[in-house]
């Protein structure tokens, strides 16, 4: 890694790399979602999904989207826009604006443990502050609860999760840090879909 680190929005040309990174991180865990589902998450909130470039090449990515607190994406289904209902017949949904859900974060295996995930997580925290979000949530999978706990995320074991996250999956959240000094440090892997698939490093 000679330098040239940049976090930017996901472009059409990035999807082959994003899909390959995701499959490499999650197929063995049985958590890989596939291209259509991944794109649906990014399409739902393009301003909160990013690619990490190293020397002008995609080396990682992060998918986050506004989600009501204590809820998370269903790994078996892509995101679908809510269909308008009849006036007066639709229950007002929980406001997702206060909670930004970190669904997935992956760094290429050969570049882990170099602080690159920290760049992505700091960028996410800055984005959340700019948006006025109050909390960041995720689903820790594959035994990554301790990793996220060390980064300020508190577990909510009473929150029921959709099928597909695995038996060790735990919903977690933390307040949006006031500044970069409180952002999570770099580390191992993150959780999937709600979590940050665990590939932070």
mmCIF file with all atom_site columns, C-alpha atoms in Angstrom:
data_model
loop_
_atom_site.group_PDB
_atom_site.id
_atom_site.type_symbol
_atom_site.label_atom_id
_atom_site.label_alt_id
_atom_site.label_comp_id
_atom_site.label_asym_id
_atom_site.label_entity_id
_atom_site.label_seq_id
_atom_site.pdbx_PDB_ins_code
_atom_site.Cartn_x
_atom_site.Cartn_y
_atom_site.Cartn_z
_atom_site.occupancy
_atom_site.B_iso_or_equiv
_atom_site.pdbx_formal_charge
_atom_site.auth_seq_id
_atom_site.auth_comp_id
_atom_site.auth_asym_id
_atom_site.auth_atom_id
_atom_site.pdbx_PDB_model_num
ATOM 1   C CA . UNK A 1 1   ? 0.000   0.000   0.000   1.00 0.00 ? 1   UNK A CA 1
ATOM 2   C CA . UNK A 1 2   ? 1.864   3.040   -1.254  1.00 0.00 ? 2   UNK A CA 1
ATOM 3   C CA . UNK A 1 3   ? -0.748  5.641   -0.388  1.00 0.00 ? 3   UNK A CA 1
ATOM 4   C CA . UNK A 1 4   ? -3.626  7.286   -2.204  1.00 0.00 ? 4   UNK A CA 1
ATOM 5   C CA . UNK A 1 5   ? -6.466  6.346   0.170   1.00 0.00 ? 5   UNK A CA 1
ATOM 6   C CA . UNK A 1 6   ? -9.891  7.783   -0.660  1.00 0.00 ? 6   UNK A CA 1
ATOM 7   C CA . UNK A 1 7   ? -13.489 7.133   0.419   1.00 0.00 ? 7   UNK A CA 1
ATOM 8   C CA . UNK A 1 8   ? -16.126 7.962   -2.198  1.00 0.00 ? 8   UNK A CA 1
ATOM 9   C CA . UNK A 1 9   ? -19.609 7.059   -3.346  1.00 0.00 ? 9   UNK A CA 1
ATOM 10  C CA . UNK A 1 10  ? -20.199 3.763   -5.134  1.00 0.00 ? 10  UNK A CA 1
ATOM 11  C CA . UNK A 1 11  ? -20.125 4.033   -8.944  1.00 0.00 ? 11  UNK A CA 1
ATOM 12  C CA . UNK A 1 12  ? -21.559 1.611   -11.495 1.00 0.00 ? 12  UNK A CA 1
ATOM 13  C CA . UNK A 1 13  ? -18.051 0.399   -12.374 1.00 0.00 ? 13  UNK A CA 1
ATOM 14  C CA . UNK A 1 14  ? -17.449 -0.672  -8.750  1.00 0.00 ? 14  UNK A CA 1
ATOM 15  C CA . UNK A 1 15  ? -20.063 -3.404  -8.492  1.00 0.00 ? 15  UNK A CA 1
ATOM 16  C CA . UNK A 1 16  ? -17.968 -6.313  -9.747  1.00 0.00 ? 16  UNK A CA 1
ATOM 17  C CA . UNK A 1 17  ? -15.354 -5.503  -7.098  1.00 0.00 ? 17  UNK A CA 1
ATOM 18  C CA . UNK A 1 18  ? -17.954 -4.991  -4.346  1.00 0.00 ? 18  UNK A CA 1
ATOM 19  C CA . UNK A 1 19  ? -19.687 -8.281  -5.128  1.00 0.00 ? 19  UNK A CA 1
ATOM 20  C CA . UNK A 1 20  ? -16.358 -10.145 -5.166  1.00 0.00 ? 20  UNK A CA 1
ATOM 21  C CA . UNK A 1 21  ? -15.286 -8.626  -1.826  1.00 0.00 ? 21  UNK A CA 1
ATOM 22  C CA . UNK A 1 22  ? -18.639 -9.477  -0.246  1.00 0.00 ? 22  UNK A CA 1
ATOM 23  C CA . UNK A 1 23  ? -18.614 -13.053 -1.517  1.00 0.00 ? 23  UNK A CA 1
ATOM 24  C CA . UNK A 1 24  ? -15.077 -13.579 -0.248  1.00 0.00 ? 24  UNK A CA 1
ATOM 25  C CA . UNK A 1 25  ? -16.021 -12.304 3.195   1.00 0.00 ? 25  UNK A CA 1
ATOM 26  C CA . UNK A 1 26  ? -19.372 -14.022 3.682   1.00 0.00 ? 26  UNK A CA 1
ATOM 27  C CA . UNK A 1 27  ? -19.790 -17.101 1.551   1.00 0.00 ? 27  UNK A CA 1
ATOM 28  C CA . UNK A 1 28  ? -18.040 -19.344 4.086   1.00 0.00 ? 28  UNK A CA 1
ATOM 29  C CA . UNK A 1 29  ? -20.339 -17.973 6.824   1.00 0.00 ? 29  UNK A CA 1
ATOM 30  C CA . UNK A 1 30  ? -23.433 -18.627 4.716   1.00 0.00 ? 30  UNK A CA 1
ATOM 31  C CA . UNK A 1 31  ? -24.214 -14.892 4.754   1.00 0.00 ? 31  UNK A CA 1
ATOM 32  C CA . UNK A 1 32  ? -23.455 -13.787 1.202   1.00 0.00 ? 32  UNK A CA 1
ATOM 33  C CA . UNK A 1 33  ? -26.387 -11.839 -0.235  1.00 0.00 ? 33  UNK A CA 1
ATOM 34  C CA . UNK A 1 34  ? -25.531 -11.577 -3.920  1.00 0.00 ? 34  UNK A CA 1
ATOM 35  C CA . UNK A 1 35  ? -25.453 -8.655  -6.319  1.00 0.00 ? 35  UNK A CA 1
ATOM 36  C CA . UNK A 1 36  ? -29.170 -7.821  -6.454  1.00 0.00 ? 36  UNK A CA 1
ATOM 37  C CA . UNK A 1 37  ? -29.585 -7.563  -2.684  1.00 0.00 ? 37  UNK A CA 1
ATOM 38  C CA . UNK A 1 38  ? -26.381 -5.572  -2.250  1.00 0.00 ? 38  UNK A CA 1
ATOM 39  C CA . UNK A 1 39  ? -27.370 -3.114  -4.953  1.00 0.00 ? 39  UNK A CA 1
ATOM 40  C CA . UNK A 1 40  ? -30.811 -2.719  -3.419  1.00 0.00 ? 40  UNK A CA 1
ATOM 41  C CA . UNK A 1 41  ? -29.237 -1.644  -0.102  1.00 0.00 ? 41  UNK A CA 1
ATOM 42  C CA . UNK A 1 42  ? -27.066 0.936   -1.862  1.00 0.00 ? 42  UNK A CA 1
ATOM 43  C CA . UNK A 1 43  ? -29.955 2.136   -4.041  1.00 0.00 ? 43  UNK A CA 1
ATOM 44  C CA . UNK A 1 44  ? -32.032 2.678   -0.901  1.00 0.00 ? 44  UNK A CA 1
ATOM 45  C CA . UNK A 1 45  ? -29.493 5.194   0.438   1.00 0.00 ? 45  UNK A CA 1
ATOM 46  C CA . UNK A 1 46  ? -26.696 6.012   -2.024  1.00 0.00 ? 46  UNK A CA 1
ATOM 47  C CA . UNK A 1 47  ? -25.420 8.896   0.115   1.00 0.00 ? 47  UNK A CA 1
ATOM 48  C CA . UNK A 1 48  ? -24.528 6.534   2.981   1.00 0.00 ? 48  UNK A CA 1
ATOM 49  C CA . UNK A 1 49  ? -22.772 3.784   0.982   1.00 0.00 ? 49  UNK A CA 1
ATOM 50  C CA . UNK A 1 50  ? -19.105 4.067   0.051   1.00 0.00 ? 50  UNK A CA 1
ATOM 51  C CA . UNK A 1 51  ? -16.124 2.500   -1.679  1.00 0.00 ? 51  UNK A CA 1
ATOM 52  C CA . UNK A 1 52  ? -12.604 2.703   -0.266  1.00 0.00 ? 52  UNK A CA 1
ATOM 53  C CA . UNK A 1 53  ? -9.970  3.262   -2.967  1.00 0.00 ? 53  UNK A CA 1
ATOM 54  C CA . UNK A 1 54  ? -6.305  2.451   -2.402  1.00 0.00 ? 54  UNK A CA 1
ATOM 55  C CA . UNK A 1 55  ? -4.069  3.648   -5.238  1.00 0.00 ? 55  UNK A CA 1
ATOM 56  C CA . UNK A 1 56  ? -7.207  4.329   -7.313  1.00 0.00 ? 56  UNK A CA 1
ATOM 57  C CA . UNK A 1 57  ? -8.511  0.756   -7.019  1.00 0.00 ? 57  UNK A CA 1
ATOM 58  C CA . UNK A 1 58  ? -11.464 -0.453  -4.898  1.00 0.00 ? 58  UNK A CA 1
ATOM 59  C CA . UNK A 1 59  ? -10.084 -2.109  -1.756  1.00 0.00 ? 59  UNK A CA 1
ATOM 60  C CA . UNK A 1 60  ? -13.157 -2.112  0.457   1.00 0.00 ? 60  UNK A CA 1
ATOM 61  C CA . UNK A 1 61  ? -16.700 -0.856  0.816   1.00 0.00 ? 61  UNK A CA 1
ATOM 62  C CA . UNK A 1 62  ? -19.346 0.064   3.376   1.00 0.00 ? 62  UNK A CA 1
ATOM 63  C CA . UNK A 1 63  ? -23.116 -0.162  3.038   1.00 0.00 ? 63  UNK A CA 1
ATOM 64  C CA . UNK A 1 64  ? -25.310 1.725   5.498   1.00 0.00 ? 64  UNK A CA 1
ATOM 65  C CA . UNK A 1 65  ? -28.903 2.857   5.284   1.00 0.00 ? 65  UNK A CA 1
ATOM 66  C CA . UNK A 1 66  ? -31.447 4.615   7.484   1.00 0.00 ? 66  UNK A CA 1
ATOM 67  C CA . UNK A 1 67  ? -33.435 2.030   9.410   1.00 0.00 ? 67  UNK A CA 1
ATOM 68  C CA . UNK A 1 68  ? -35.777 2.314   12.362  1.00 0.00 ? 68  UNK A CA 1
ATOM 69  C CA . UNK A 1 69  ? -34.040 1.474   15.627  1.00 0.00 ? 69  UNK A CA 1
ATOM 70  C CA . UNK A 1 70  ? -34.125 -2.222  16.572  1.00 0.00 ? 70  UNK A CA 1
ATOM 71  C CA . UNK A 1 71  ? -34.890 -3.321  13.020  1.00 0.00 ? 71  UNK A CA 1
ATOM 72  C CA . UNK A 1 72  ? -32.531 -4.459  10.276  1.00 0.00 ? 72  UNK A CA 1
ATOM 73  C CA . UNK A 1 73  ? -32.540 -5.709  6.686   1.00 0.00 ? 73  UNK A CA 1
ATOM 74  C CA . UNK A 1 74  ? -33.732 -9.209  5.888   1.00 0.00 ? 74  UNK A CA 1
ATOM 75  C CA . UNK A 1 75  ? -30.784 -11.001 4.283   1.00 0.00 ? 75  UNK A CA 1
ATOM 76  C CA . UNK A 1 76  ? -33.113 -13.155 2.206   1.00 0.00 ? 76  UNK A CA 1
ATOM 77  C CA . UNK A 1 77  ? -34.755 -10.206 0.450   1.00 0.00 ? 77  UNK A CA 1
ATOM 78  C CA . UNK A 1 78  ? -33.614 -7.041  -1.329  1.00 0.00 ? 78  UNK A CA 1
ATOM 79  C CA . UNK A 1 79  ? -34.762 -3.659  -0.102  1.00 0.00 ? 79  UNK A CA 1
ATOM 80  C CA . UNK A 1 80  ? -38.068 -2.619  -1.603  1.00 0.00 ? 80  UNK A CA 1
ATOM 81  C CA . UNK A 1 81  ? -39.539 0.863   -1.631  1.00 0.00 ? 81  UNK A CA 1
ATOM 82  C CA . UNK A 1 82  ? -42.581 1.207   0.588   1.00 0.00 ? 82  UNK A CA 1
ATOM 83  C CA . UNK A 1 83  ? -45.749 1.341   -1.422  1.00 0.00 ? 83  UNK A CA 1
ATOM 84  C CA . UNK A 1 84  ? -48.106 4.199   -0.621  1.00 0.00 ? 84  UNK A CA 1
ATOM 85  C CA . UNK A 1 85  ? -51.299 3.117   1.101   1.00 0.00 ? 85  UNK A CA 1
ATOM 86  C CA . UNK A 1 86  ? -54.726 4.651   1.218   1.00 0.00 ? 86  UNK A CA 1
ATOM 87  C CA . UNK A 1 87  ? -54.924 7.903   3.173   1.00 0.00 ? 87  UNK A CA 1
ATOM 88  C CA . UNK A 1 88  ? -55.625 7.219   6.824   1.00 0.00 ? 88  UNK A CA 1
ATOM 89  C CA . UNK A 1 89  ? -55.029 3.479   6.451   1.00 0.00 ? 89  UNK A CA 1
ATOM 90  C CA . UNK A 1 90  ? -51.278 3.452   6.815   1.00 0.00 ? 90  UNK A CA 1
ATOM 91  C CA . UNK A 1 91  ? -49.658 3.394   10.195  1.00 0.00 ? 91  UNK A CA 1
ATOM 92  C CA . UNK A 1 92  ? -46.962 6.041   10.554  1.00 0.00 ? 92  UNK A CA 1
ATOM 93  C CA . UNK A 1 93  ? -43.634 4.145   10.434  1.00 0.00 ? 93  UNK A CA 1
ATOM 94  C CA . UNK A 1 94  ? -40.885 4.710   12.966  1.00 0.00 ? 94  UNK A CA 1
ATOM 95  C CA . UNK A 1 95  ? -38.669 7.569   11.833  1.00 0.00 ? 95  UNK A CA 1
ATOM 96  C CA . UNK A 1 96  ? -35.503 5.985   10.391  1.00 0.00 ? 96  UNK A CA 1
ATOM 97  C CA . UNK A 1 97  ? -33.682 9.318   10.228  1.00 0.00 ? 97  UNK A CA 1
ATOM 98  C CA . UNK A 1 98  ? -32.396 9.079   13.800  1.00 0.00 ? 98  UNK A CA 1
ATOM 99  C CA . UNK A 1 99  ? -30.731 5.693   13.223  1.00 0.00 ? 99  UNK A CA 1
ATOM 100 C CA . UNK A 1 100 ? -28.194 4.780   10.552  1.00 0.00 ? 100 UNK A CA 1
ATOM 101 C CA . UNK A 1 101 ? -27.771 1.039   10.161  1.00 0.00 ? 101 UNK A CA 1
ATOM 102 C CA . UNK A 1 102 ? -24.314 -0.243  9.253   1.00 0.00 ? 102 UNK A CA 1
ATOM 103 C CA . UNK A 1 103 ? -25.216 -3.222  7.160   1.00 0.00 ? 103 UNK A CA 1
ATOM 104 C CA . UNK A 1 104 ? -21.878 -4.262  5.753   1.00 0.00 ? 104 UNK A CA 1
ATOM 105 C CA . UNK A 1 105 ? -18.212 -3.319  5.840   1.00 0.00 ? 105 UNK A CA 1
ATOM 106 C CA . UNK A 1 106 ? -15.470 -5.248  4.057   1.00 0.00 ? 106 UNK A CA 1
ATOM 107 C CA . UNK A 1 107 ? -11.773 -4.571  3.435   1.00 0.00 ? 107 UNK A CA 1
ATOM 108 C CA . UNK A 1 108 ? -9.759  -6.697  1.002   1.00 0.00 ? 108 UNK A CA 1
ATOM 109 C CA . UNK A 1 109 ? -7.962  -9.481  2.921   1.00 0.00 ? 109 UNK A CA 1
ATOM 110 C CA . UNK A 1 110 ? -4.458  -8.462  1.853   1.00 0.00 ? 110 UNK A CA 1
ATOM 111 C CA . UNK A 1 111 ? -5.022  -4.908  3.163   1.00 0.00 ? 111 UNK A CA 1
ATOM 112 C CA . UNK A 1 112 ? -6.515  -5.669  6.569   1.00 0.00 ? 112 UNK A CA 1
ATOM 113 C CA . UNK A 1 113 ? -4.903  -4.567  9.837   1.00 0.00 ? 113 UNK A CA 1
ATOM 114 C CA . UNK A 1 114 ? -3.690  -1.336  8.249   1.00 0.00 ? 114 UNK A CA 1
ATOM 115 C CA . UNK A 1 115 ? -6.392  0.952   9.629   1.00 0.00 ? 115 UNK A CA 1
ATOM 116 C CA . UNK A 1 116 ? -8.432  1.076   6.430   1.00 0.00 ? 116 UNK A CA 1
ATOM 117 C CA . UNK A 1 117 ? -11.686 0.101   8.109   1.00 0.00 ? 117 UNK A CA 1
ATOM 118 C CA . UNK A 1 118 ? -11.132 3.032   10.442  1.00 0.00 ? 118 UNK A CA 1
ATOM 119 C CA . UNK A 1 119 ? -11.252 5.344   7.417   1.00 0.00 ? 119 UNK A CA 1
ATOM 120 C CA . UNK A 1 120 ? -14.602 3.867   6.435   1.00 0.00 ? 120 UNK A CA 1
ATOM 121 C CA . UNK A 1 121 ? -16.017 3.970   9.963   1.00 0.00 ? 121 UNK A CA 1
ATOM 122 C CA . UNK A 1 122 ? -14.911 7.561   10.502  1.00 0.00 ? 122 UNK A CA 1
ATOM 123 C CA . UNK A 1 123 ? -16.473 8.540   7.192   1.00 0.00 ? 123 UNK A CA 1
ATOM 124 C CA . UNK A 1 124 ? -19.692 6.853   8.277   1.00 0.00 ? 124 UNK A CA 1
ATOM 125 C CA . UNK A 1 125 ? -19.679 8.688   11.620  1.00 0.00 ? 125 UNK A CA 1
ATOM 126 C CA . UNK A 1 126 ? -19.134 12.032  9.880   1.00 0.00 ? 126 UNK A CA 1
ATOM 127 C CA . UNK A 1 127 ? -21.947 11.239  7.482   1.00 0.00 ? 127 UNK A CA 1
ATOM 128 C CA . UNK A 1 128 ? -24.253 10.334  10.379  1.00 0.00 ? 128 UNK A CA 1
ATOM 129 C CA . UNK A 1 129 ? -23.418 13.602  12.167  1.00 0.00 ? 129 UNK A CA 1
ATOM 130 C CA . UNK A 1 130 ? -24.091 15.613  9.011   1.00 0.00 ? 130 UNK A CA 1
ATOM 131 C CA . UNK A 1 131 ? -27.431 13.862  8.553   1.00 0.00 ? 131 UNK A CA 1
ATOM 132 C CA . UNK A 1 132 ? -28.402 14.484  12.165  1.00 0.00 ? 132 UNK A CA 1
ATOM 133 C CA . UNK A 1 133 ? -28.548 10.799  13.071  1.00 0.00 ? 133 UNK A CA 1
ATOM 134 C CA . UNK A 1 134 ? -28.487 9.981   16.763  1.00 0.00 ? 134 UNK A CA 1
ATOM 135 C CA . UNK A 1 135 ? -27.332 6.353   16.665  1.00 0.00 ? 135 UNK A CA 1
ATOM 136 C CA . UNK A 1 136 ? -25.521 3.835   14.479  1.00 0.00 ? 136 UNK A CA 1
ATOM 137 C CA . UNK A 1 137 ? -26.702 0.225   14.632  1.00 0.00 ? 137 UNK A CA 1
ATOM 138 C CA . UNK A 1 138 ? -25.461 -3.058  13.215  1.00 0.00 ? 138 UNK A CA 1
ATOM 139 C CA . UNK A 1 139 ? -25.855 -6.790  13.545  1.00 0.00 ? 139 UNK A CA 1
ATOM 140 C CA . UNK A 1 140 ? -22.758 -8.549  14.835  1.00 0.00 ? 140 UNK A CA 1
ATOM 141 C CA . UNK A 1 141 ? -22.446 -11.953 13.173  1.00 0.00 ? 141 UNK A CA 1
ATOM 142 C CA . UNK A 1 142 ? -20.085 -14.885 13.325  1.00 0.00 ? 142 UNK A CA 1
ATOM 143 C CA . UNK A 1 143 ? -18.955 -14.189 16.890  1.00 0.00 ? 143 UNK A CA 1
ATOM 144 C CA . UNK A 1 144 ? -17.972 -10.551 16.296  1.00 0.00 ? 144 UNK A CA 1
ATOM 145 C CA . UNK A 1 145 ? -19.895 -9.130  19.277  1.00 0.00 ? 145 UNK A CA 1
ATOM 146 C CA . UNK A 1 146 ? -16.710 -8.577  21.328  1.00 0.00 ? 146 UNK A CA 1
ATOM 147 C CA . UNK A 1 147 ? -15.090 -6.736  18.420  1.00 0.00 ? 147 UNK A CA 1
ATOM 148 C CA . UNK A 1 148 ? -17.956 -4.260  18.199  1.00 0.00 ? 148 UNK A CA 1
ATOM 149 C CA . UNK A 1 149 ? -18.349 -3.991  21.954  1.00 0.00 ? 149 UNK A CA 1
ATOM 150 C CA . UNK A 1 150 ? -14.738 -2.806  22.159  1.00 0.00 ? 150 UNK A CA 1
ATOM 151 C CA . UNK A 1 151 ? -15.695 -0.070  19.711  1.00 0.00 ? 151 UNK A CA 1
ATOM 152 C CA . UNK A 1 152 ? -18.510 1.301   21.843  1.00 0.00 ? 152 UNK A CA 1
ATOM 153 C CA . UNK A 1 153 ? -21.459 -0.721  20.551  1.00 0.00 ? 153 UNK A CA 1
ATOM 154 C CA . UNK A 1 154 ? -23.880 -2.083  23.147  1.00 0.00 ? 154 UNK A CA 1
ATOM 155 C CA . UNK A 1 155 ? -25.675 -5.381  22.598  1.00 0.00 ? 155 UNK A CA 1
ATOM 156 C CA . UNK A 1 156 ? -29.473 -5.599  22.567  1.00 0.00 ? 156 UNK A CA 1
ATOM 157 C CA . UNK A 1 157 ? -29.963 -9.368  22.945  1.00 0.00 ? 157 UNK A CA 1
ATOM 158 C CA . UNK A 1 158 ? -33.723 -8.964  23.295  1.00 0.00 ? 158 UNK A CA 1
ATOM 159 C CA . UNK A 1 159 ? -34.060 -7.706  19.708  1.00 0.00 ? 159 UNK A CA 1
ATOM 160 C CA . UNK A 1 160 ? -35.366 -10.465 17.447  1.00 0.00 ? 160 UNK A CA 1
ATOM 161 C CA . UNK A 1 161 ? -33.513 -10.740 14.136  1.00 0.00 ? 161 UNK A CA 1
ATOM 162 C CA . UNK A 1 162 ? -34.721 -12.053 10.773  1.00 0.00 ? 162 UNK A CA 1
ATOM 163 C CA . UNK A 1 163 ? -33.724 -15.592 9.885   1.00 0.00 ? 163 UNK A CA 1
ATOM 164 C CA . UNK A 1 164 ? -30.417 -15.898 8.094   1.00 0.00 ? 164 UNK A CA 1
ATOM 165 C CA . UNK A 1 165 ? -28.017 -13.997 10.348  1.00 0.00 ? 165 UNK A CA 1
ATOM 166 C CA . UNK A 1 166 ? -26.899 -17.118 12.181  1.00 0.00 ? 166 UNK A CA 1
ATOM 167 C CA . UNK A 1 167 ? -27.198 -18.289 15.800  1.00 0.00 ? 167 UNK A CA 1
ATOM 168 C CA . UNK A 1 168 ? -24.525 -15.930 17.166  1.00 0.00 ? 168 UNK A CA 1
ATOM 169 C CA . UNK A 1 169 ? -25.977 -12.780 15.606  1.00 0.00 ? 169 UNK A CA 1
ATOM 170 C CA . UNK A 1 170 ? -26.649 -9.891  18.001  1.00 0.00 ? 170 UNK A CA 1
ATOM 171 C CA . UNK A 1 171 ? -28.199 -6.492  17.320  1.00 0.00 ? 171 UNK A CA 1
ATOM 172 C CA . UNK A 1 172 ? -25.952 -3.691  18.624  1.00 0.00 ? 172 UNK A CA 1
ATOM 173 C CA . UNK A 1 173 ? -25.916 0.098   18.588  1.00 0.00 ? 173 UNK A CA 1
ATOM 174 C CA . UNK A 1 174 ? -24.014 3.136   19.822  1.00 0.00 ? 174 UNK A CA 1
ATOM 175 C CA . UNK A 1 175 ? -24.570 6.889   19.862  1.00 0.00 ? 175 UNK A CA 1
ATOM 176 C CA . UNK A 1 176 ? -23.113 8.817   16.954  1.00 0.00 ? 176 UNK A CA 1
ATOM 177 C CA . UNK A 1 177 ? -19.765 10.128  18.244  1.00 0.00 ? 177 UNK A CA 1
ATOM 178 C CA . UNK A 1 178 ? -19.535 13.877  18.718  1.00 0.00 ? 178 UNK A CA 1
ATOM 179 C CA . UNK A 1 179 ? -16.244 14.052  16.825  1.00 0.00 ? 179 UNK A CA 1
ATOM 180 C CA . UNK A 1 180 ? -13.579 11.878  15.227  1.00 0.00 ? 180 UNK A CA 1
ATOM 181 C CA . UNK A 1 181 ? -11.692 11.385  18.488  1.00 0.00 ? 181 UNK A CA 1
ATOM 182 C CA . UNK A 1 182 ? -14.444 9.011   19.595  1.00 0.00 ? 182 UNK A CA 1
ATOM 183 C CA . UNK A 1 183 ? -14.704 7.058   16.358  1.00 0.00 ? 183 UNK A CA 1
ATOM 184 C CA . UNK A 1 184 ? -14.098 3.302   16.479  1.00 0.00 ? 184 UNK A CA 1
ATOM 185 C CA . UNK A 1 185 ? -10.475 2.217   16.056  1.00 0.00 ? 185 UNK A CA 1
ATOM 186 C CA . UNK A 1 186 ? -9.487  -0.194  13.302  1.00 0.00 ? 186 UNK A CA 1
ATOM 187 C CA . UNK A 1 187 ? -9.898  -3.891  13.859  1.00 0.00 ? 187 UNK A CA 1
ATOM 188 C CA . UNK A 1 188 ? -10.970 -7.268  12.531  1.00 0.00 ? 188 UNK A CA 1
ATOM 189 C CA . UNK A 1 189 ? -14.290 -7.999  11.009  1.00 0.00 ? 189 UNK A CA 1
ATOM 190 C CA . UNK A 1 190 ? -17.651 -6.518  11.210  1.00 0.00 ? 190 UNK A CA 1
ATOM 191 C CA . UNK A 1 191 ? -21.094 -7.930  10.933  1.00 0.00 ? 191 UNK A CA 1
ATOM 192 C CA . UNK A 1 192 ? -23.299 -8.452  8.029   1.00 0.00 ? 192 UNK A CA 1
ATOM 193 C CA . UNK A 1 193 ? -26.188 -6.560  6.959   1.00 0.00 ? 193 UNK A CA 1
ATOM 194 C CA . UNK A 1 194 ? -26.905 -5.040  9.992   1.00 0.00 ? 194 UNK A CA 1
ATOM 195 C CA . UNK A 1 195 ? -23.911 -5.110  10.709  1.00 0.00 ? 195 UNK A CA 1
ATOM 196 C CA . UNK A 1 196 ? -21.282 -4.572  9.053   1.00 0.00 ? 196 UNK A CA 1
ATOM 197 C CA . UNK A 1 197 ? -20.400 -7.886  7.845   1.00 0.00 ? 197 UNK A CA 1
ATOM 198 C CA . UNK A 1 198 ? -17.421 -8.358  9.836   1.00 0.00 ? 198 UNK A CA 1
ATOM 199 C CA . UNK A 1 199 ? -14.529 -7.328  7.808   1.00 0.00 ? 199 UNK A CA 1
ATOM 200 C CA . UNK A 1 200 ? -13.418 -4.135  9.407   1.00 0.00 ? 200 UNK A CA 1
ATOM 201 C CA . UNK A 1 201 ? -9.695  -3.801  9.714   1.00 0.00 ? 201 UNK A CA 1
#
